[in-house]
Coordinates of C-alpha atoms and ligand atoms in Angstrom, one line a residue:
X20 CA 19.5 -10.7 44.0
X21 CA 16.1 -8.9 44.8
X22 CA 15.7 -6.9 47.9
X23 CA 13.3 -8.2 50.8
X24 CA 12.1 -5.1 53.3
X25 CA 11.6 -5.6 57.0
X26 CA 9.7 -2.4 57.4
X27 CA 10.3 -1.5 61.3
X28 CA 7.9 1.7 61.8
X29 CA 4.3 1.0 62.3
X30 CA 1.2 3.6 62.7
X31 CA -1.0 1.8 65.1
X32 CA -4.7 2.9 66.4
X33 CA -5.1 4.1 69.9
X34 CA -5.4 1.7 72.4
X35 CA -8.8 2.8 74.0
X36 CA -10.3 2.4 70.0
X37 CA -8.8 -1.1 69.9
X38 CA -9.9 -2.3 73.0
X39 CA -13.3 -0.8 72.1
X40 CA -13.4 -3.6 69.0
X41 CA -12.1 -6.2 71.4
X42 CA -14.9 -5.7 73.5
X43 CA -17.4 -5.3 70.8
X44 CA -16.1 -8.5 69.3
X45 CA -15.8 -9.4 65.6
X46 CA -19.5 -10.0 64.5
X47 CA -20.3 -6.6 65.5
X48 CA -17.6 -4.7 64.4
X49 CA -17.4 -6.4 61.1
X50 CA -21.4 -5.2 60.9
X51 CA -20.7 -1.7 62.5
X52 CA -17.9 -1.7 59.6
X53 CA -20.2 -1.7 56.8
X54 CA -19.9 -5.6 56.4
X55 CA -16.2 -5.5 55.3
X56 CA -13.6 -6.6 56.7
X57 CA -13.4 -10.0 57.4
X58 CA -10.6 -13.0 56.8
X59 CA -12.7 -16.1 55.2
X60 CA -13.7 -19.1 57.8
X61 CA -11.1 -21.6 56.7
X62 CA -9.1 -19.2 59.1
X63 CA -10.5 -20.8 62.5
X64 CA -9.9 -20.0 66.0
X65 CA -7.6 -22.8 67.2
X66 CA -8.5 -22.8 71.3
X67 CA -12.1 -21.4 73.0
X68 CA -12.8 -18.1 75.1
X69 CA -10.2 -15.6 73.5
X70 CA -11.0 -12.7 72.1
X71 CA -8.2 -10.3 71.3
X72 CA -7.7 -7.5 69.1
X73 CA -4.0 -5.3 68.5
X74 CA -2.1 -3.7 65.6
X75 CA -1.1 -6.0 62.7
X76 CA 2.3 -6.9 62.1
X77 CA 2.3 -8.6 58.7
X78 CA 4.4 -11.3 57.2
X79 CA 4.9 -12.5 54.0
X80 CA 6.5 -16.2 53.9
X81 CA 8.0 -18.4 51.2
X82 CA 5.8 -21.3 51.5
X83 CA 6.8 -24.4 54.1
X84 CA 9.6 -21.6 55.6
X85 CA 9.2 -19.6 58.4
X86 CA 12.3 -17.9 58.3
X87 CA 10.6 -14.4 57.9
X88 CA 8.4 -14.7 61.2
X89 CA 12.0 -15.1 63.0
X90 CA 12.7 -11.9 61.2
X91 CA 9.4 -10.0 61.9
X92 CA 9.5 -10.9 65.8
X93 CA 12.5 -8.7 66.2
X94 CA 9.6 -5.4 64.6
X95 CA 6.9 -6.3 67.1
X96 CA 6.0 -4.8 69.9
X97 CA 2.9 -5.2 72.9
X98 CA -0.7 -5.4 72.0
X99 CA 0.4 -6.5 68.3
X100 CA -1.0 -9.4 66.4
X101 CA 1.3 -11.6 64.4
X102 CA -0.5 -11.5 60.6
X103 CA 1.1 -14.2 58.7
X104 CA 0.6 -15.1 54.8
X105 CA 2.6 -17.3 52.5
X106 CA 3.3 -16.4 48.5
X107 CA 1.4 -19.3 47.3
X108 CA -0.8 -21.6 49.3
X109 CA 0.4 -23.7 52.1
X110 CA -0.8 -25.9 55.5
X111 CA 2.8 -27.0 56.2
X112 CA 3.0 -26.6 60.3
X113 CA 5.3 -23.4 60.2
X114 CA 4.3 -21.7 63.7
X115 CA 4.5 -23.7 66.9
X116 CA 5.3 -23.4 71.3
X117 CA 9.0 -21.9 70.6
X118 CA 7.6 -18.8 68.1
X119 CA 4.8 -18.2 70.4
X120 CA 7.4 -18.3 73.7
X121 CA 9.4 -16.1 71.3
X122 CA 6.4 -13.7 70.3
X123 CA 4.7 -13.6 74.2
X124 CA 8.3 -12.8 75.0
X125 CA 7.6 -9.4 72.7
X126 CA 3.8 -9.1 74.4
X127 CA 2.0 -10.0 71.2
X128 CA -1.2 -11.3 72.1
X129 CA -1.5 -13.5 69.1
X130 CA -1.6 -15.2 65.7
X131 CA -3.5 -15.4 62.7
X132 CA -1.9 -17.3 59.8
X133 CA -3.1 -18.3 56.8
X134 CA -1.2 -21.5 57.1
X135 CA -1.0 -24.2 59.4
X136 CA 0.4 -23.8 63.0
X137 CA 1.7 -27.4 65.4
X138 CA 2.6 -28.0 69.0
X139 CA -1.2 -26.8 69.2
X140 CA -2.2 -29.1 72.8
X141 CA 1.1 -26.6 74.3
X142 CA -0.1 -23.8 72.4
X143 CA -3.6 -24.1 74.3
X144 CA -1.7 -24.8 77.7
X145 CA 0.1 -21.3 77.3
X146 CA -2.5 -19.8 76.4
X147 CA -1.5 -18.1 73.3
X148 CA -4.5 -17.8 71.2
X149 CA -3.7 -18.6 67.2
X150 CA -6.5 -18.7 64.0
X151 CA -5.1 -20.8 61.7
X152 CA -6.1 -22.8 58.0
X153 CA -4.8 -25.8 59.4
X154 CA -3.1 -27.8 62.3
X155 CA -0.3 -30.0 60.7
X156 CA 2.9 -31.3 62.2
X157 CA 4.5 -30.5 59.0
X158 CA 7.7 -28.9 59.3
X159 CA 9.3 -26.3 57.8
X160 CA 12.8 -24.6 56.9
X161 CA 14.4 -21.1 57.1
X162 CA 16.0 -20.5 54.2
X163 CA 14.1 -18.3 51.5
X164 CA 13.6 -14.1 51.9
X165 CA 10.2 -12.7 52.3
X166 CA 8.8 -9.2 53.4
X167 CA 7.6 -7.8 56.6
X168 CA 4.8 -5.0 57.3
X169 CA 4.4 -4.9 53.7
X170 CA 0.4 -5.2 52.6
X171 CA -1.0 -8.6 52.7
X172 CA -3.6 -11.1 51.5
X173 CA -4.5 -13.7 54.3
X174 CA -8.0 -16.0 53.3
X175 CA -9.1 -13.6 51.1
X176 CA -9.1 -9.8 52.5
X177 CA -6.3 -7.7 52.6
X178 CA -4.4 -6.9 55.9
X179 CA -1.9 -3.4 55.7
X180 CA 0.6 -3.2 58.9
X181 CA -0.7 -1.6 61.5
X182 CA -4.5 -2.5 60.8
X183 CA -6.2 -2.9 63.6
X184 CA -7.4 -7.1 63.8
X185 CA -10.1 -8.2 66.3
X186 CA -10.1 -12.1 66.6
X187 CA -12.4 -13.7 68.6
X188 CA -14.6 -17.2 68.5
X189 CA -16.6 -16.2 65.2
X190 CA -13.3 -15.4 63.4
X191 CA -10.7 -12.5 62.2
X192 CA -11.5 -9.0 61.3
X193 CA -9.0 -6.4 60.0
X194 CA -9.9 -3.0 59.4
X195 CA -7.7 -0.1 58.8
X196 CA -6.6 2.2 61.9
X197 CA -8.1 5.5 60.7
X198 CA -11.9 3.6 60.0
X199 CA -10.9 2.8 64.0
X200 CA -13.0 5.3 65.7
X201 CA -16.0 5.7 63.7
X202 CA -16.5 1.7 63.6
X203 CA -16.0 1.6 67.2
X204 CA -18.8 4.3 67.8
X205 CA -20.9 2.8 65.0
X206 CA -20.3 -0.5 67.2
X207 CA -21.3 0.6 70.5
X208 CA -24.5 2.3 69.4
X209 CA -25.7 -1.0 67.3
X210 CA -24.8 -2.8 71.0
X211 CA -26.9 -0.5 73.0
X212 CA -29.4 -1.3 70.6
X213 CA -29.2 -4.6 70.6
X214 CA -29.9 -4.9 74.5
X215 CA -33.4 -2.8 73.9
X216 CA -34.2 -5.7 70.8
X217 CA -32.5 -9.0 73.4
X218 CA -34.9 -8.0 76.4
X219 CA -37.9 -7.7 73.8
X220 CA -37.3 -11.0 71.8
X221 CA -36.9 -12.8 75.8
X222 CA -40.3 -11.4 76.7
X223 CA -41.5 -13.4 73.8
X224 CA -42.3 -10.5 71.4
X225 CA -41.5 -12.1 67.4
X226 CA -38.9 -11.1 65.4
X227 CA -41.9 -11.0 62.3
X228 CA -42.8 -7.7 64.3
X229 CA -40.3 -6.6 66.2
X230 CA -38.5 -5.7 62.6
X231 CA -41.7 -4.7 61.2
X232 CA -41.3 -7.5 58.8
X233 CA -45.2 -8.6 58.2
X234 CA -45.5 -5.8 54.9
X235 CA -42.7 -7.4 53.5
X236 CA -43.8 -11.3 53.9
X237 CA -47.1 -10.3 52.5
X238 CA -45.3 -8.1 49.5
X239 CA -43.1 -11.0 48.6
X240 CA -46.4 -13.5 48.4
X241 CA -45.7 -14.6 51.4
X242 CA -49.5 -16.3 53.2
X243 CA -50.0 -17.6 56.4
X244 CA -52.5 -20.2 56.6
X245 CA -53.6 -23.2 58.7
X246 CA -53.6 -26.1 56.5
X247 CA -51.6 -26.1 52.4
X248 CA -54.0 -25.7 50.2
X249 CA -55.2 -28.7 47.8
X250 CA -53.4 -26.9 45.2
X251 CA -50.5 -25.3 46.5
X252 CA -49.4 -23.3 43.5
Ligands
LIG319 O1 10.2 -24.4 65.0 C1 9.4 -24.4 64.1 O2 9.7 -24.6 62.9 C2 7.9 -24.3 64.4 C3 7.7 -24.9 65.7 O3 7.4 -26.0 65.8 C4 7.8 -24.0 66.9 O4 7.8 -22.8 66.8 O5 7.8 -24.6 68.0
LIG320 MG1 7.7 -26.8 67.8

């Protein structure tokens, strides 16, 4: 029989990095990243005004079993994010209320699963914030071996333990725990700049010339005029 790992030691970014991403949210840091980074949108916030962002604990299912996030709970500890991915692809229902009891229970602050999750109106009531492919009452077993902290592929981007995963309204970013600091500095600076560019654009003041973009219409052909010519070509 093959051997299954449930890898127990993590290397996790500082907290004062990840809460730095947390507040700088997931468009920005994904942009402050170098535009990497981020799990596809079929993966969708599941509940409104969280915004979280930990270590990731990653799990690697059998499809329509959820037998290895039983065994992963056991690895996690507080400020992690539950990463979940099945072999092939799957909306079956496998996370509901009892994991996330089971999870909050660890202080994990959330889920992200490339899967479906259920019990989702409770889910919302506790307050545990999941991103999710689907909501589906499907059920599922526990009865086939999988892998835990082992590199992962959820919608798309890859997802190693310990990355650090910001989650928030516009989606799920994972980046790894050394890139951390930089991004986070690369993060703030683009928000301190975007406060300068907010007050300018409220005064009124175009984006056309605020970004200097009026060579470049012109460049590309493009004219403004007051009426479309007879012969528009
Ligand atoms: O138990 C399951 O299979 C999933 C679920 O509904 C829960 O965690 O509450
Ligand atoms: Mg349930």
């Amino acid at each position: 029989m093959a051997t299954h790992y449930v890898v127990r030691s993590v290397d996790r970014a500082e907290p004062d990095v990840i809460a730095a991403l947390r507040e700088a949210g997931v468009a920005t840091a994904h942009e402050a990243a170098g535009r990497v980074g981020l799990l596809g949108p079929a993966i969708q916030a599941r509940q409104t005004g969280h915004a979280i962002a930990g270590s990731a604990i990653t799990v690697s299912c059998h499809p329509g079993d959820n037998l290895m996030i039983h065994a992963a709970v056991e690895v996690c500890r507080p400020g992690d994010v539950l990463v979940v991915t099945t072999t092939s692809p799957s909306t079956d229902g496998m996370f509901g209320d009892l994991l996330a009891t089971s999870l909050r229970a660890r202080g994990v602050l959330g889920l992200v699963i490339d899967a479906g999750v259920r019990d989702i109106a409770t889910l919302r009531e506790m307050g545990f914030p999941v991103w999710s492919r689907a909501v589906h009452a499907q059920g599922t077993v526990k009865a086939s071996p999988g892998s835990v902290n082992v590199p992962v592929v959820a919608a798309g981007q890859l997802v190693r333990p310990g990355d650090i995963v910001v989650a928030d309204e516009d989606g799920v970013l994972a980046l790894p725990a050394a890139r951390g600091r930089a991004v986070a500095g690369a993060a703030a600076e683009r928000l301190a700049n975007e406060a300068g560019k907010r007050e300018r654009l409220a005064a009124g003041t175009l984006g056309v010339d605020l970004y200097n973009l009026r060579p470049l219409l012109d460049e590309l052909g493009v004219r403004y005029v007051d009426r479309l010519p007879e012969d528009p070509a």
